[in-house]
Amino acid sequence: MTAGTRGTGAVARTTERCGPEVASPEGIEAQTCVLTAARDRPDTWARTYYRNETGGELLAVLSLMGPYGRTVQTRCPIRAGDEPAICETPREPSRGEHSAYMAVAEFSAPANSANGRSSGNGGEIEGNGAEIEPLLLRSGSNSPAPADG
């Protein structure tokens, strides 16, 4: 748990529950978390920490799934580079316990990027008409640690 201060001088505590750090052979590293800020009216959101060493642009879709079938989804353009970065969903008023939420980040390469493979049979068409290549990495807040070997 981390603590931070707000302008009122009150301490707002943020609880962060993360899955394991995962990596793909293509050079993407990620860890996905659910965060809840304890205030008068708590907020919950998802965050994925990532590094993209693939040499090309990617697209991340970050989903926060909560109680009562509520899902918030954000799309983040992922620039190439070895510097760590984050993608977050908007903060939403909490509708249950912190443990009732889970987050998943999915990383793929747009068909027209340097990472895009031939778009023949593998790509899917997104709602905006852009073709997206197959999934390169999935990272979850509730994922078990990867097995060694």
One Martini backbone bead per residue (centre of mass of N, CA, C, O) as a GRO file, in nm:
protein
  149
    1MET     BB    1   0.097   0.036   0.021
    2THR     BB    2   0.024   0.369  -0.057
    3ALA     BB    3   0.099   0.717   0.003
    4GLY     BB    4  -0.078   1.032  -0.018
    5THR     BB    5  -0.140   1.370  -0.088
    6ARG     BB    6  -0.364   1.621  -0.054
    7GLY     BB    7  -0.464   1.953  -0.051
    8THR     BB    8  -0.605   1.913   0.249
    9GLY     BB    9  -0.386   1.710   0.410
   10ALA     BB   10  -0.487   1.450   0.348
   11VAL     BB   11  -0.462   1.103   0.344
   12ALA     BB   12  -0.426   0.900   0.059
   13ARG     BB   13  -0.496   0.570  -0.002
   14THR     BB   14  -0.331   0.317  -0.205
   15THR     BB   15  -0.432   0.027  -0.359
   16GLU     BB   16  -0.222  -0.244  -0.496
   17ARG     BB   17  -0.296  -0.506  -0.739
   18CYS     BB   18  -0.073  -0.749  -0.877
   19GLY     BB   19   0.064  -0.910  -1.111
   20PRO     BB   20   0.285  -1.042  -1.293
   21GLU     BB   21   0.563  -1.029  -1.461
   22VAL     BB   22   0.574  -1.007  -1.818
   23ALA     BB   23   0.694  -1.167  -2.131
   24SER     BB   24   0.799  -1.146  -2.463
   25PRO     BB   25   0.984  -1.240  -2.736
   26GLU     BB   26   0.943  -0.946  -2.878
   27GLY     BB   27   0.974  -0.718  -2.614
   28ILE     BB   28   0.748  -0.734  -2.392
   29GLU     BB   29   0.666  -0.567  -2.086
   30ALA     BB   30   0.442  -0.652  -1.798
   31GLN     BB   31   0.213  -0.497  -1.550
   32THR     BB   32  -0.095  -0.553  -1.376
   33CYS     BB   33  -0.340  -0.334  -1.209
   34VAL     BB   34  -0.526  -0.257  -0.914
   35LEU     BB   35  -0.676   0.050  -0.799
   36THR     BB   36  -0.738   0.211  -0.472
   37ALA     BB   37  -0.881   0.504  -0.340
   38ALA     BB   38  -0.898   0.619  -0.014
   39ARG     BB   39  -1.193   0.786   0.049
   40ASP     BB   40  -1.493   0.894   0.084
   41ARG     BB   41  -1.494   0.814  -0.236
   42PRO     BB   42  -1.393   0.558  -0.388
   43ASP     BB   43  -1.153   0.461  -0.631
   44THR     BB   44  -1.118   0.276  -0.945
   45TRP     BB   45  -0.835   0.129  -1.132
   46ALA     BB   46  -0.623   0.076  -1.410
   47ARG     BB   47  -0.279  -0.057  -1.454
   48THR     BB   48   0.001  -0.052  -1.685
   49TYR     BB   49   0.320  -0.169  -1.694
   50TYR     BB   50   0.570  -0.086  -1.949
   51ARG     BB   51   0.778  -0.230  -2.220
   52ASN     BB   52   0.898  -0.143  -2.564
   53GLU     BB   53   1.139  -0.356  -2.752
   54THR     BB   54   1.040  -0.408  -3.068
   55GLY     BB   55   1.060  -0.130  -3.267
   56GLY     BB   56   0.742  -0.073  -3.240
   57GLU     BB   57   0.425  -0.011  -3.259
   58LEU     BB   58   0.146  -0.029  -3.033
   59LEU     BB   59  -0.146  -0.187  -2.880
   60ALA     BB   60  -0.348  -0.122  -2.595
   61VAL     BB   61  -0.583  -0.311  -2.394
   62LEU     BB   62  -0.758  -0.189  -2.110
   63SER     BB   63  -0.926  -0.378  -1.851
   64LEU     BB   64  -1.197  -0.321  -1.620
   65MET     BB   65  -1.334  -0.551  -1.386
   66GLY     BB   66  -1.643  -0.563  -1.212
   67PRO     BB   67  -1.903  -0.547  -1.053
   68TYR     BB   68  -2.200  -0.609  -1.218
   69GLY     BB   69  -2.052  -0.613  -1.516
   70ARG     BB   70  -1.837  -0.397  -1.507
   71THR     BB   71  -1.670  -0.214  -1.781
   72VAL     BB   72  -1.346  -0.076  -1.855
   73GLN     BB   73  -1.201   0.077  -2.154
   74THR     BB   74  -0.864   0.116  -2.294
   75ARG     BB   75  -0.668   0.283  -2.539
   76CYS     BB   76  -0.309   0.246  -2.609
   77PRO     BB   77  -0.045   0.388  -2.733
   78ILE     BB   78   0.272   0.222  -2.812
   79ARG     BB   79   0.586   0.304  -2.783
   80ALA     BB   80   0.895   0.278  -2.870
   81GLY     BB   81   1.111   0.153  -2.609
   82ASP     BB   82   1.305   0.130  -2.291
   83GLU     BB   83   1.096   0.288  -2.139
   84PRO     BB   84   0.894   0.320  -1.898
   85ALA     BB   85   0.529   0.283  -1.874
   86ILE     BB   86   0.178   0.390  -1.887
   87CYS     BB   87  -0.162   0.262  -1.846
   88GLU     BB   88  -0.500   0.400  -1.802
   89THR     BB   89  -0.787   0.414  -1.661
   90PRO     BB   90  -1.042   0.547  -1.555
   91ARG     BB   91  -1.186   0.667  -1.285
   92GLU     BB   92  -1.404   0.495  -1.058
   93PRO     BB   93  -1.646   0.433  -0.867
   94SER     BB   94  -1.679   0.228  -0.625
   95ARG     BB   95  -1.870  -0.113  -0.619
   96GLY     BB   96  -1.667  -0.249  -0.410
   97GLU     BB   97  -1.437  -0.450  -0.354
   98HIS     BB   98  -1.117  -0.470  -0.450
   99SER     BB   99  -1.130  -0.793  -0.506
  100ALA     BB  100  -1.366  -0.756  -0.741
  101TYR     BB  101  -1.129  -0.677  -0.920
  102MET     BB  102  -1.003  -0.672  -1.268
  103ALA     BB  103  -0.714  -0.684  -1.493
  104VAL     BB  104  -0.644  -0.636  -1.857
  105ALA     BB  105  -0.370  -0.662  -2.088
  106GLU     BB  106  -0.342  -0.603  -2.448
  107PHE     BB  107  -0.096  -0.676  -2.697
  108SER     BB  108  -0.057  -0.518  -3.023
  109ALA     BB  109  -0.016  -0.492  -3.378
  110PRO     BB  110  -0.057  -0.303  -3.620
  111ALA     BB  111  -0.062  -0.380  -3.954
  112ASN     BB  112   0.101  -0.090  -4.031
  113SER     BB  113   0.344  -0.169  -3.873
  114ALA     BB  114   0.658  -0.283  -3.798
  115ASN     BB  115   0.507  -0.540  -3.644
  116GLY     BB  116   0.352  -0.627  -3.877
  117ARG     BB  117   0.211  -0.873  -4.026
  118SER     BB  118   0.069  -1.049  -4.231
  119SER     BB  119  -0.288  -0.984  -4.294
  120GLY     BB  120  -0.444  -1.215  -4.398
  121ASN     BB  121  -0.567  -1.423  -4.140
  122GLY     BB  122  -0.490  -1.294  -3.840
  123GLY     BB  123  -0.665  -1.054  -3.845
  124GLU     BB  124  -0.862  -0.799  -3.705
  125ILE     BB  125  -1.156  -0.604  -3.684
  126GLU     BB  126  -1.222  -0.311  -3.577
  127GLY     BB  127  -1.460  -0.069  -3.519
  128ASN     BB  128  -1.264   0.149  -3.688
  129GLY     BB  129  -1.120  -0.053  -3.925
  130ALA     BB  130  -0.876  -0.161  -3.792
  131GLU     BB  131  -0.616  -0.372  -3.817
  132ILE     BB  132  -0.536  -0.647  -3.600
  133GLU     BB  133  -0.313  -0.826  -3.468
  134PRO     BB  134  -0.207  -1.055  -3.294
  135LEU     BB  135  -0.135  -1.145  -2.993
  136LEU     BB  136   0.159  -1.078  -2.781
  137LEU     BB  137   0.023  -0.986  -2.490
  138ARG     BB  138  -0.083  -1.090  -2.155
  139SER     BB  139  -0.202  -0.904  -1.862
  140GLY     BB  140  -0.273  -0.969  -1.509
  141SER     BB  141  -0.386  -0.906  -1.180
  142ASN     BB  142  -0.472  -1.240  -1.129
  143SER     BB  143  -0.225  -1.380  -1.206
  144PRO     BB  144  -0.020  -1.620  -1.209
  145ALA     BB  145   0.276  -1.722  -1.181
  146PRO     BB  146   0.509  -1.824  -1.373
  147ALA     BB  147   0.650  -2.103  -1.474
  148ASP     BB  148   0.931  -2.272  -1.454
  149GLY     BB  149   1.063  -2.405  -1.766
   0.00000   0.00000   0.00000
